[in-house]
Structure formats: structure tokens, C-alpha cells
Coordinates of C-alpha atoms in Angstrom, one line a residue:
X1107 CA 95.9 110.3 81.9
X1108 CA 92.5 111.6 80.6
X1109 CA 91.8 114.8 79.9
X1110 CA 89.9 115.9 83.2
X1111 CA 89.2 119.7 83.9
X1112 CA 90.0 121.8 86.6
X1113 CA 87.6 122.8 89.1
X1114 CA 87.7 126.3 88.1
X1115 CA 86.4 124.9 84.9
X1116 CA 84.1 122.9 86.0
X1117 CA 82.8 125.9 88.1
X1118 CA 82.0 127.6 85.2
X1119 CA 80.4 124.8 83.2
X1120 CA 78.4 124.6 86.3
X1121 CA 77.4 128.3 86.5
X1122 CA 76.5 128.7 82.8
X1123 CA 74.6 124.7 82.6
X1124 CA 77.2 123.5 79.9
X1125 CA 77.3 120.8 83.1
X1126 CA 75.2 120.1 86.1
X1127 CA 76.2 118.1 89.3
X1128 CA 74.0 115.3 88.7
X1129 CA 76.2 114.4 84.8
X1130 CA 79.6 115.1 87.2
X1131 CA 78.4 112.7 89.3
X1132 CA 77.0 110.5 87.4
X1133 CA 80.7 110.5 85.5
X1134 CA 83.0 109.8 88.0
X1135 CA 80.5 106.9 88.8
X1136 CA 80.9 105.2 85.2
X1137 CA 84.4 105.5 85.7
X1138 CA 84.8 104.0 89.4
X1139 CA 82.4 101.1 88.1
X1140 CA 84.3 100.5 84.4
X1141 CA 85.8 96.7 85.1
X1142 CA 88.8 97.6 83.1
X1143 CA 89.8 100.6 85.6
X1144 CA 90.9 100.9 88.6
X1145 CA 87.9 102.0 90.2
X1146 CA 87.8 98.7 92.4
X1147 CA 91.1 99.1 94.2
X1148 CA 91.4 102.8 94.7
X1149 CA 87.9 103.2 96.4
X1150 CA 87.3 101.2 99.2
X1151 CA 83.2 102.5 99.6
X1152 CA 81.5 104.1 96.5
X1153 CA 78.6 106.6 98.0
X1154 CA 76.5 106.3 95.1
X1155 CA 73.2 107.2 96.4
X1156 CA 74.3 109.3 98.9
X1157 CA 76.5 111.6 95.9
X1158 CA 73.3 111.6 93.6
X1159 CA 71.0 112.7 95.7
X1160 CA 73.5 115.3 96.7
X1161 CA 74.0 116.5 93.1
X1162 CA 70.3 116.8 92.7
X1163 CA 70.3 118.9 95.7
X1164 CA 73.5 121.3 94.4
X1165 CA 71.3 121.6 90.9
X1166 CA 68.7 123.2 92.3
X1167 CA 70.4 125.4 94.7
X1168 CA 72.0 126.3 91.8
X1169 CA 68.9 126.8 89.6
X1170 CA 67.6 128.8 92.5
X1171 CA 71.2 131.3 92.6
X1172 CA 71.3 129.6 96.4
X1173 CA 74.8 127.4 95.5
X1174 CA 76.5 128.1 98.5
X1175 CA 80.1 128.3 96.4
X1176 CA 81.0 128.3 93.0
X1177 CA 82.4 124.9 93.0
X1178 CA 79.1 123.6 94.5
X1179 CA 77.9 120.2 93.2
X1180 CA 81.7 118.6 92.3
X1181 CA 82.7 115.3 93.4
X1182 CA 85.8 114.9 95.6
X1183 CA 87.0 111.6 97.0
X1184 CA 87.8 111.0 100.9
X1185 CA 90.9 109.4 101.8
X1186 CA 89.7 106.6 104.3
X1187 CA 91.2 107.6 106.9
X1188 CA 88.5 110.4 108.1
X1189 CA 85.1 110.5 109.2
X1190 CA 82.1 110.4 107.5
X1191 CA 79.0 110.7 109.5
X1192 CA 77.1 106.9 109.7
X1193 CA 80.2 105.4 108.1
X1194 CA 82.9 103.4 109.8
X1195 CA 86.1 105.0 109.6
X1196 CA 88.8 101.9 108.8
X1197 CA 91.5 103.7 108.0
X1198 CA 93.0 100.8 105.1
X1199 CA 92.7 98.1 107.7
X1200 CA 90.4 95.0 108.8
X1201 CA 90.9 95.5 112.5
X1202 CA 88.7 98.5 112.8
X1203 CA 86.2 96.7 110.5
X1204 CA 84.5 94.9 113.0
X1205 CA 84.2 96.2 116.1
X1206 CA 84.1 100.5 115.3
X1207 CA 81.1 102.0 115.5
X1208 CA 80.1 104.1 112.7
X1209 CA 80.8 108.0 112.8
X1210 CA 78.4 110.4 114.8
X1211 CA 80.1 113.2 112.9
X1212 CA 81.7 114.5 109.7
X1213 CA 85.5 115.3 110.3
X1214 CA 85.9 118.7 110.3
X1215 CA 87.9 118.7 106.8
X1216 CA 85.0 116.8 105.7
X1217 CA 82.6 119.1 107.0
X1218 CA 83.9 122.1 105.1
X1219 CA 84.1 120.8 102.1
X1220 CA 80.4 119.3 102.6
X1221 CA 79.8 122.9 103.4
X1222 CA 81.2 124.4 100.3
X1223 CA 78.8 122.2 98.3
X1224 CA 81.4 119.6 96.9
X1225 CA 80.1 116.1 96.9
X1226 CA 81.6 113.3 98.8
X1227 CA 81.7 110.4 96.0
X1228 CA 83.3 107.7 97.9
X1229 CA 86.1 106.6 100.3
X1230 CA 89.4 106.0 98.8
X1231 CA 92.0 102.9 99.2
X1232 CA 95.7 103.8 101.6
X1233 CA 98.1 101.7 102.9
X1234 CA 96.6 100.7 106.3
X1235 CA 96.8 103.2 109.4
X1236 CA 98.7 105.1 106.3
X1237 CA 102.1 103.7 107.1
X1238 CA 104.0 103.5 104.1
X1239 CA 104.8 105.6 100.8
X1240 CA 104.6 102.8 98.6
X1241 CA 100.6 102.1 98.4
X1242 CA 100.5 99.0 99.0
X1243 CA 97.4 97.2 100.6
X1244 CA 96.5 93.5 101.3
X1245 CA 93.3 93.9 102.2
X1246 CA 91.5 96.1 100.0
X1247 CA 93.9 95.7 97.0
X1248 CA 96.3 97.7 95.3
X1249 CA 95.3 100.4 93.0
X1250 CA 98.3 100.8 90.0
X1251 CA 100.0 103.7 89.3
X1252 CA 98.7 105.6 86.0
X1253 CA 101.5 104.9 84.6
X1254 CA 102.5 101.9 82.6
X1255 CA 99.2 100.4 83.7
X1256 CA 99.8 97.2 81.7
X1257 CA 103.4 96.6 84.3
X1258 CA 101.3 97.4 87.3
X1259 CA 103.5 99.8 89.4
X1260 CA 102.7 100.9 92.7
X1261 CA 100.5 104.1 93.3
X1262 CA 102.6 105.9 96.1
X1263 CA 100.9 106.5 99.6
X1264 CA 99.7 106.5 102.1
X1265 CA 97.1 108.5 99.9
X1266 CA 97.2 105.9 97.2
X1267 CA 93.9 106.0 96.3
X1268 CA 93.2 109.4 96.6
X1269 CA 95.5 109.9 93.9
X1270 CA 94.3 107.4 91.3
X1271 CA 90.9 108.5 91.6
X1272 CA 92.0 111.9 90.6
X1273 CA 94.6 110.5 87.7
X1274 CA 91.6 108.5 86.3
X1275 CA 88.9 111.1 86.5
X1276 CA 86.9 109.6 89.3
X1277 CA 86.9 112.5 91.2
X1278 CA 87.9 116.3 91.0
X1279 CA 89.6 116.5 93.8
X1280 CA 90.8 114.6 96.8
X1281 CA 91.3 114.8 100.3
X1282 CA 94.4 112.7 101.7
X1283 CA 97.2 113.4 104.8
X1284 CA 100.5 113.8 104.8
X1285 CA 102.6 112.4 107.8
X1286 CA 106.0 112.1 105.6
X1287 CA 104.6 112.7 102.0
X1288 CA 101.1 110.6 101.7
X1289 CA 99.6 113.8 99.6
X1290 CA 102.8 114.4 97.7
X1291 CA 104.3 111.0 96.7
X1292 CA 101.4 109.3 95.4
X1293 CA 100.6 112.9 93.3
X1294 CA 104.5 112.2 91.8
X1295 CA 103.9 108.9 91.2
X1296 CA 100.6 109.7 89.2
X1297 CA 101.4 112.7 87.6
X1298 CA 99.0 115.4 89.4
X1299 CA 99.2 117.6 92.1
X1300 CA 99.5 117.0 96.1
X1301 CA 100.0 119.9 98.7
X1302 CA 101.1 119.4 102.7
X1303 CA 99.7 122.5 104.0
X1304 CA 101.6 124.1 107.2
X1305 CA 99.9 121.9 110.4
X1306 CA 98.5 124.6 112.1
X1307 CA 96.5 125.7 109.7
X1308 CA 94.2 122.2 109.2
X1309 CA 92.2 120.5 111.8
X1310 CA 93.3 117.3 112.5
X1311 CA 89.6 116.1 114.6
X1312 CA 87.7 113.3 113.0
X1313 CA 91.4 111.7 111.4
X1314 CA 92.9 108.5 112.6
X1315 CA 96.1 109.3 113.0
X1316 CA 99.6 108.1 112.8
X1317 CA 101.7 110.9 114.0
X1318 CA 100.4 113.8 115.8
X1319 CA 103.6 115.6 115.6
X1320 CA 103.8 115.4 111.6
X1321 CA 100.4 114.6 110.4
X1322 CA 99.1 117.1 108.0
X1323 CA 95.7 117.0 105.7
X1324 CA 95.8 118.3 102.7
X1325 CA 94.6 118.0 98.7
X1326 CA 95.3 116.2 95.9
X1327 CA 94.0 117.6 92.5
X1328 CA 94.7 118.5 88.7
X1329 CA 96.9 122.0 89.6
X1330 CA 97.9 124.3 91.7
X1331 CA 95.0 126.2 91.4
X1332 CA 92.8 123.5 92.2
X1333 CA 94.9 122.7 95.2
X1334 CA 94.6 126.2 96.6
X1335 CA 91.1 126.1 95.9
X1336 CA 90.5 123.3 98.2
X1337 CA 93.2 124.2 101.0
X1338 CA 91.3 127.1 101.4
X1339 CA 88.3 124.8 102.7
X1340 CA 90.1 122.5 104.1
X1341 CA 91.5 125.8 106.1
X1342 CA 88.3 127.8 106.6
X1343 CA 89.9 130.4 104.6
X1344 CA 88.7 132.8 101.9
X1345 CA 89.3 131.6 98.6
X1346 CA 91.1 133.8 96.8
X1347 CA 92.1 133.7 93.2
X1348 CA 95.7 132.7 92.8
X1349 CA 98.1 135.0 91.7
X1350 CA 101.1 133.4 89.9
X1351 CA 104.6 134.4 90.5
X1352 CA 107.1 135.8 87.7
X1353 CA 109.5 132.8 86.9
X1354 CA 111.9 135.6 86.7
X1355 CA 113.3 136.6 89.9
X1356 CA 112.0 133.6 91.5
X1357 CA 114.6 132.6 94.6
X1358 CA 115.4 129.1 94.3
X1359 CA 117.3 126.7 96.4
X1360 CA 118.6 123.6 95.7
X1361 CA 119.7 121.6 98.6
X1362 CA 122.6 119.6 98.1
X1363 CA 122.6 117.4 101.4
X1364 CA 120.8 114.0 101.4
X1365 CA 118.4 115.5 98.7
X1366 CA 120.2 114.5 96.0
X1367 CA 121.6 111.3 97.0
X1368 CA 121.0 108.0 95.1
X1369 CA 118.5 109.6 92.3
X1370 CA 116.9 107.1 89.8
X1371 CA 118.4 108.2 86.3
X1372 CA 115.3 109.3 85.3
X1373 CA 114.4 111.3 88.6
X1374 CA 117.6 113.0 88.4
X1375 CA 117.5 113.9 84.4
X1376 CA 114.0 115.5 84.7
X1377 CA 114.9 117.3 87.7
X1378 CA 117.8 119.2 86.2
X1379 CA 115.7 119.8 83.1
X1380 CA 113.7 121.4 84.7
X1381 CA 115.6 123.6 86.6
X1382 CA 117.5 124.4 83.6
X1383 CA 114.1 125.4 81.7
X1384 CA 113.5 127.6 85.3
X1385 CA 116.7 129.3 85.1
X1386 CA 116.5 130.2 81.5
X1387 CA 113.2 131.6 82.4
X1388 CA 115.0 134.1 84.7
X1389 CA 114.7 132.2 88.1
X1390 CA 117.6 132.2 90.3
X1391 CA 118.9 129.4 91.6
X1392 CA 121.7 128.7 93.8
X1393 CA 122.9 125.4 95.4
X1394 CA 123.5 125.0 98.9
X1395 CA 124.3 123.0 101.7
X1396 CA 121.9 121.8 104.3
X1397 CA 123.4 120.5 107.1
X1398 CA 120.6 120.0 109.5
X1399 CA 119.1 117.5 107.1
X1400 CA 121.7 114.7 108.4
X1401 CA 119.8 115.4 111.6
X1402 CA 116.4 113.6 110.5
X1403 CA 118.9 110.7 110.4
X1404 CA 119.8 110.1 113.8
X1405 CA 115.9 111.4 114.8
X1406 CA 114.7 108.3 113.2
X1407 CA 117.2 105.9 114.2
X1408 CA 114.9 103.5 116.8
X1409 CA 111.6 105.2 114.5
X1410 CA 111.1 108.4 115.4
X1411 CA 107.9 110.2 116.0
X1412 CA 106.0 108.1 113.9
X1413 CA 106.9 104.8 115.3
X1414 CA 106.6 106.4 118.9
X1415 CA 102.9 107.9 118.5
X1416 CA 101.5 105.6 116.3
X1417 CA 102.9 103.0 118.9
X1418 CA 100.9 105.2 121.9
X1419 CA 97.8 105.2 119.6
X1420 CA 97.5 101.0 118.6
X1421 CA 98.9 99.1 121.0
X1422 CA 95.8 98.4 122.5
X1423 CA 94.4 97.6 119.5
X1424 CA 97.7 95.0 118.3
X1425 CA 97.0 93.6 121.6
X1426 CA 93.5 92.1 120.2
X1427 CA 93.5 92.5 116.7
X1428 CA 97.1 92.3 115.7
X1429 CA 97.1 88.9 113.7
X1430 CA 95.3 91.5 111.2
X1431 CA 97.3 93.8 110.7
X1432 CA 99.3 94.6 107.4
X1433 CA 103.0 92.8 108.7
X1434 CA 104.6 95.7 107.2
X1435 CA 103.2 97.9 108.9
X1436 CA 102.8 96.2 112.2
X1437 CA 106.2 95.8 112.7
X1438 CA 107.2 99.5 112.2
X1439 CA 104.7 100.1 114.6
X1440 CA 106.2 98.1 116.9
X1441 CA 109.7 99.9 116.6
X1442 CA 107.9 102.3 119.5
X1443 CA 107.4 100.0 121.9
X1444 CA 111.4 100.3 122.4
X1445 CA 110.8 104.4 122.7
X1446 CA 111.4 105.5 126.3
X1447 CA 109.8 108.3 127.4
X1448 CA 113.5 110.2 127.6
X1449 CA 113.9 109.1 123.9
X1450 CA 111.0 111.3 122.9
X1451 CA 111.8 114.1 125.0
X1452 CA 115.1 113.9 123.3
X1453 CA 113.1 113.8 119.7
X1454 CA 111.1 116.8 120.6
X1455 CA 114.0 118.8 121.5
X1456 CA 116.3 117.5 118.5
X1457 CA 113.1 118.5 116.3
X1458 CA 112.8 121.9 118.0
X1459 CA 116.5 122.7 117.1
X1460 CA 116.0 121.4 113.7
X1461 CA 113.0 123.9 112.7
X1462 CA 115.1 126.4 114.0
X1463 CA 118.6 126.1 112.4
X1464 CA 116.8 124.7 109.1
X1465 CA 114.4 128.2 109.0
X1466 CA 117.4 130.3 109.4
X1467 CA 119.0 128.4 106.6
X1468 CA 116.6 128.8 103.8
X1469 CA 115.0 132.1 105.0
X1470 CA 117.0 134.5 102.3
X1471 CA 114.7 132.2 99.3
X1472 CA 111.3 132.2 98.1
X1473 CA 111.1 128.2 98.4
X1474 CA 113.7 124.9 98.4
X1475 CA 113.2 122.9 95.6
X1476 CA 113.7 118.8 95.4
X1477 CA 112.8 116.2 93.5
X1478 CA 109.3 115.0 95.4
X1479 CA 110.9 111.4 95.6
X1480 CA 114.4 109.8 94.4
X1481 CA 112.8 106.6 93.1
X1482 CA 110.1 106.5 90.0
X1483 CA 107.2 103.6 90.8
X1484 CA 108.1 100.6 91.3
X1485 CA 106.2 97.9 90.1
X1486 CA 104.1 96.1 92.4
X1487 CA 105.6 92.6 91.8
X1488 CA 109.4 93.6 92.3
X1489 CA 107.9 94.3 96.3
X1490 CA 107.2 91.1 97.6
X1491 CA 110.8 90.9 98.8
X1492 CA 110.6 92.9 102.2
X1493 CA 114.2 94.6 101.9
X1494 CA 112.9 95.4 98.8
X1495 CA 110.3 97.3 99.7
X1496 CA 111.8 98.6 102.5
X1497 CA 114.5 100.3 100.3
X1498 CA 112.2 101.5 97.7
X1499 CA 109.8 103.1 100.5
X1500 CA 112.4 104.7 102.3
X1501 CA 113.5 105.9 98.8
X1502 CA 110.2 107.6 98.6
X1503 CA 109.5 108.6 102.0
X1504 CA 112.8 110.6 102.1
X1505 CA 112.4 113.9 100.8
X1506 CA 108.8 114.9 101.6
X1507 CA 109.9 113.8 105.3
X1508 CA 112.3 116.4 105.3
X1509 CA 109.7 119.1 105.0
X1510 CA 107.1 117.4 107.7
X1511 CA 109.9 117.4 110.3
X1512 CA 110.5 121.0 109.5
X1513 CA 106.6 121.8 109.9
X1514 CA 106.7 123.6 106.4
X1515 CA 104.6 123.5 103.8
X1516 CA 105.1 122.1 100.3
X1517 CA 103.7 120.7 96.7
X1518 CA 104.6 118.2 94.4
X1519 CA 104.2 119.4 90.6
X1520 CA 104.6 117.0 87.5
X1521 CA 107.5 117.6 85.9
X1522 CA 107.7 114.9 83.3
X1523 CA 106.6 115.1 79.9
X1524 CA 103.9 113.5 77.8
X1525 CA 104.9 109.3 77.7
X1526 CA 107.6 109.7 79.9
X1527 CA 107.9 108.0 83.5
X1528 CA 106.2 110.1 86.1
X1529 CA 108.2 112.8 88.4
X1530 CA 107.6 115.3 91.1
X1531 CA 109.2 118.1 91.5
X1532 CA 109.1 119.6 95.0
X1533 CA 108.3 123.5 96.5
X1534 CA 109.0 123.5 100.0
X1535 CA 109.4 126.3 103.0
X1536 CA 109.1 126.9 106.4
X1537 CA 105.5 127.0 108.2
X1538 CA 103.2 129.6 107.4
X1539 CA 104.6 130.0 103.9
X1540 CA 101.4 128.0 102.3
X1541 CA 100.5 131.2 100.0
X1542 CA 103.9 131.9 98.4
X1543 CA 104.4 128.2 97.5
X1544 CA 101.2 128.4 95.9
X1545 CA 102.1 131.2 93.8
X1546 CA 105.6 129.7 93.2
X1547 CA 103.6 126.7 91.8
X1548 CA 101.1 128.4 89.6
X1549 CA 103.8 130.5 88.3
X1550 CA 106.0 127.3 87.4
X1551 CA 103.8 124.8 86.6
X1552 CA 103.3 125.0 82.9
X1553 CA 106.9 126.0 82.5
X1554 CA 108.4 122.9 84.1
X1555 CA 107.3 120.6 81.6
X1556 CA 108.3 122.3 78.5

């Protein structure tokens, strides 16, 4: 992965002109053009003009002490699936391609980040209406994983391309979603940083979504700093510098239940090494049962609140324009046409119980922490097989679904080393926690990988 700095770098290259907006821009441009890159797949619209005029503008509100933030004048990327004022919104897919009108209106998410003085540099690839974890698109193409670029593995989603433009240096930052791990499993599977902020706390206008129950919108970046940085725009809140939290003393839960189960080899071996290098470092972990996690089981047994609100949201638009769609995903939208209106009572009320049995569970620690997903990348070509995918994205999808059912929060950190297979490690709690994870994660981060 290159070398690309943080934004609180890039802030102060900006602030003492080692840098100006106009070369950032101008940077992440060469690199989403390159032909040998990746740049094709993970953006689906590239706002070149738009970005440098934009840059030129942060320069000399800059010049004139006027920036109206420090990180004024840095190129983030925007996950398609939000709206861009005079842009068509398509959300990964060729059914909204025709017939949408374009955008009247930022998103709100986009809005603050406009407002901040980042720079939009272009719309980034997802698997369509953002229904997987595994990245996949067959219309726009599929971006590969950074790693082991030559085999061509898959880039995790639905954020997919949100992530590779951040693992290649075509943007700074990112703004994806995060319905059952969209933000955090394509950040494992490229070796960066993806947050799922509590719900409450983003606006979800201006989004198409999948689930209203369990969507989130959050960041992608370089750190847990940079995350922070931009969860506080996302959240209209003041950013604050980050304080990270001792290792030692840290109080750490494993959960044993469903977590753990069917690890790849190289998942599981990174995972205890690094909670090995956290308990030498004075953190204190304990192991411990979960029960309620079985739960999310039975939730999602005719497709849960996914299948049942993403069903409420298309089915007009199967109805005309589902030849189209992705098969994949059409067919697990489907799944709620069979969801009676008793069935989702009986989800809102299993879901209600859940969040409450679960918070009282992990209230005595500071955060749980998981393996992000159980499965590394897989590569794109062992995927044509349907049950193969299917396995692999469930695979994914499995942990970070846990948390989006609770209505926590969470991050995925890198916890790999240099050349080896990527692999997130997960910091999760219950809602309203987003500040402590944060600290947990800048106090960890450069430990984990030791």
C-alpha cells in the first residue's frame, strides 16, 4: 500500500504551503487515471473539474486565513450511494441510471464535509443497492483488493470502492455506510481503517438505503485519528483532538459465541497475536460467553430487516426494472416479499430484547473485541459459483452484523503485518460509546501490529 499521509498531516502541509489543495488534487487525479491502477473500477464518476476548481477555491481561502477548517482543500471520495447536487445518485446499479433525475441537493453527510472545506473527488464503485460484503459489481466492474493485486481478490463491500481509493491513495478519506459492515469489511480487506458510528448520531437524508433499521454512514480512512476527524463532520460535532487510551488497563472482551467459529487460519493466528501483544501491554482481557448472539440467527432466518425494508423500498422498482438488477442481489431482495407484517413486528421486538440483554452483557468492559471478518479476501474468480459466494459473504458479513443489530458502534483496525494477508481486528460497544472506541483504537493501533 503506498505511503499516503494522514489528514492531520496533510493539514499541516496545508497550513505551512509544504502542499496546496490544487497538487492534492491534482494527485489523487494521476492516480484514479494511471491505467495500471485501479482507478477505473473503484470510481464510478471522477469530478475532475468540479474538485480543481474547488482546490483553487480552498487555496485562496487559505492564502487569505479564511479556510473554513484545517483540513480545508483535501480530497475525500463519495460512496455512490448518496447525493450529490446535479448528479444522479445510482447507487452501484443500471436501474436508476436511466430514469432518476439528478440530485436538487447535497446529502447532508455530503453537505458537511463540503462545508468543512474537503473536496469531493469523485463517486466510488459498491456492490449495487450495497447488498453484499463481498464487492462485487457487474456493472461498473470490480475494483481488487490491495492485496495480492496480481490474484485479483475481492475488495469487501458494500463500500468497496470507497476503500480502494483510500488503499491506493486516490483519496484521503472516504465516505461509505454500513448496514452489516460495508465501512468495516472492505477497510479489513484493504488494510485501513473503517468506523460504523452509533445511528443516531448520522443523518441518513440524501442515502439510498437498504435498511432503515441498521443503516449507518460512516468513514473509511488511514487511522483512527483520521476516522474521528471525519465522524466528527459527518456528526456535526466539534472536532476534538483524540486522546489515546493506556493499553494498560484497557477492558477487553472476547466473545466466545458464534465470533469465533470457522476462522480462516490466518484470521484466527493474527487475531490471537494480537491480543497476546495487547495483554502483554497490560490490557485485560477476559473471554466470555455471548448468548444473545445465537439470536441474530433465528432474526435472519426468512432475511431479516434487510431483506424486509430493502424489499418495502424496490419493489416497485423490480417491477420495471428488475431484468437489471445484479441476480445476487435481486434475489435477497426478494426474500421480503415472504415477510408478513407480523414477521416484522416479531423482528422489532426480538431486536429490542437483543440490545437489551446484549448491553447488560458487555456493560462491565471498555469494548468487545472480534476479528472484523472470519474469511481473508477471496479471489474474485473462486466467486462465480453462487454457493460459493454465498458462503464466503456470509463469512464476511457475520461479525460486523453483530454490532449493527446491537445499534453499537465499532472500527476495524489492521492488524496484519507488512506482506502478510490483510486482517481486521474489531472494537465494538453499545450505542453512544463512539468516543471510547475511538480512543481504544488510537491507543491500540500501532501496538497491534508489532
Amino acid at each position: 500500500m503506498p505511503d499516503t499521509p494522514t489528514l492531520a498531516s496533510l493539514a499541516a502541509d496545508l497550513e505551512s504551503g509544504a502542499t496546496s489543495s490544487h497538487q492534492l488534487v491534482e494527485q489523487c487525479l494521476a492516480k484514479i487515471a494511471d491505467p495500471a491502477g485501479e482507478g477505473a473500477r473503484a470510481f464510478i464518476h471522477v469530478d475532475k473539474d468540479a474538485a480543481l476548481d474547488a482546490a483553487e477555491a480552498m487555496d485562496r481561502l487559505r492564502k487569505a486565513r479564511a479556510a473554513p477548517s484545517p483540513f480545508a482543500g483535501i480530497p475525500v471520495s463519495i460512496k455512490d450511494l448518496f447525493d450529490i447536487k446535479g448528479q444522479i445518485t445510482r447507487a452501484g446499479s443500471r436501474a436508476l441510471e436511466e430514469d432518476a433525475r439528478p440530485a436538487e441537493a447535497d446529502a447532508p453527510v455530503v453537505a458537511r464535509l463540503r462545508r468543512a472545506g474537503f473536496i469531493v473527488i469523485g463517486r466510488t464503485n459498491m456492490t449495487e443497492f450495497a447488498y453484499s460484503g463481498i464487492g462485487i459489481n457487474p456493472h461498473y466492474g470490480t475494483p481488487k483488493s490491495a492485496w495480492n493485486r496480481g490474484v485479483g481478490h475481492v475488495p469487501g463491500g458494500s463500500s468497496s470502492g470507497a476503500a480502494v481509493s483510500i488503499a491506493d491513495g486516490m483519496a484521503f478519506g472516504a465516505l461509505g455506510t454500513d448496514t452489516g459492515g460495508s465501512c468495516r469489511i472492505p477497510a479489513a480487506f484493504n488494510g485501513i481503517v473503517g468506523f460504523k458510528p452509533t445511528q443516531a448520531r448520522v443523518p441518513l437524508d440524501g442515502g439510498v438505503p437498504l435498511s432503515s433499521s441498521l443503516d449507518s454512514f460512516g468513514p473509511l480512512a488511514r487511522t483512527a485519528q483520521c476516522c474521528a476527524t471525519m465522524d466528527a463532520v459527518l456528526a456535526d460535532e466539534p472536532e476534538l483532538p483524540l486522546q489515546p487510551r493506556p493499553v494498560k488497563g484497557m477492558r477487553l472482551a472476547v466473545p466466545t459465541t458464534v465470533a469465533l467459529d470457522d476462522l480462516d487460519d490466518e484470521v484466527a493466528k493474527t487475531f490471537e497475536r494480537a491480543l497476546s501483544t495487547l495483554s502483554r501491554q497490560g490490557a485485560l482481557i477476559e473471554r466470555i460467553e455471548v448468548p444473545e448472539f445465537h439470536d441474530i440467527g433465528v432474526m435472519n432466518s426468512k432475511g431479516g430487516f434487510a431483506a424486509a425494508e430493502s424489499y418495502a423500498w424496490h419493489r416497485y422498482l423490480l417491477t420495471s426494472k428488475g431484468d437489471v438488477y445484479d441476480p445476487r442481489v435481486r434475489v435477497r431482495i426478494l426474500r421480503g416479499e415472504g415477510i408478513s407484517a407480523a414477521d416484522y413486528i416479531d423482528l422489532l421486538n426480538a431486536r429490542r430484547s437483543f440490545i437489551a440483554h446484549t448491553e447488560a452483557r458487555i456493560a462491565p468492559y471498555d469494548a468487545l473485541v472480534l476479528p472484523t471478518t472470519a474469511n481473508t479476501p477471496p479471489k474474485i474468480a473462486d466467486l462465480a459459483d453462487d454457493k460459493a459466494f454465498d458462503v464466503q459473504n456470509l463469512r464476511a458479513l457475520r461479525n460486523c452484523s453483530l454490532i449493527n443489530v446491537l445499534d453499537g458502534c465499532a472500527i476495524s483496525l489492521p492488524a496484519h503485518r507488512e506482506g502478510e494477508v490483510p486482517v481486521g481486528l474489531m472494537l465494538a460497544s453499545s450505542g453512544g460509546s463512539d468516543r471510547r472506541i475511538f480512543e481504544l483504537a488510537a491507543g491500540m493501533e500501532n501496538i497491534i501490529r508489532v
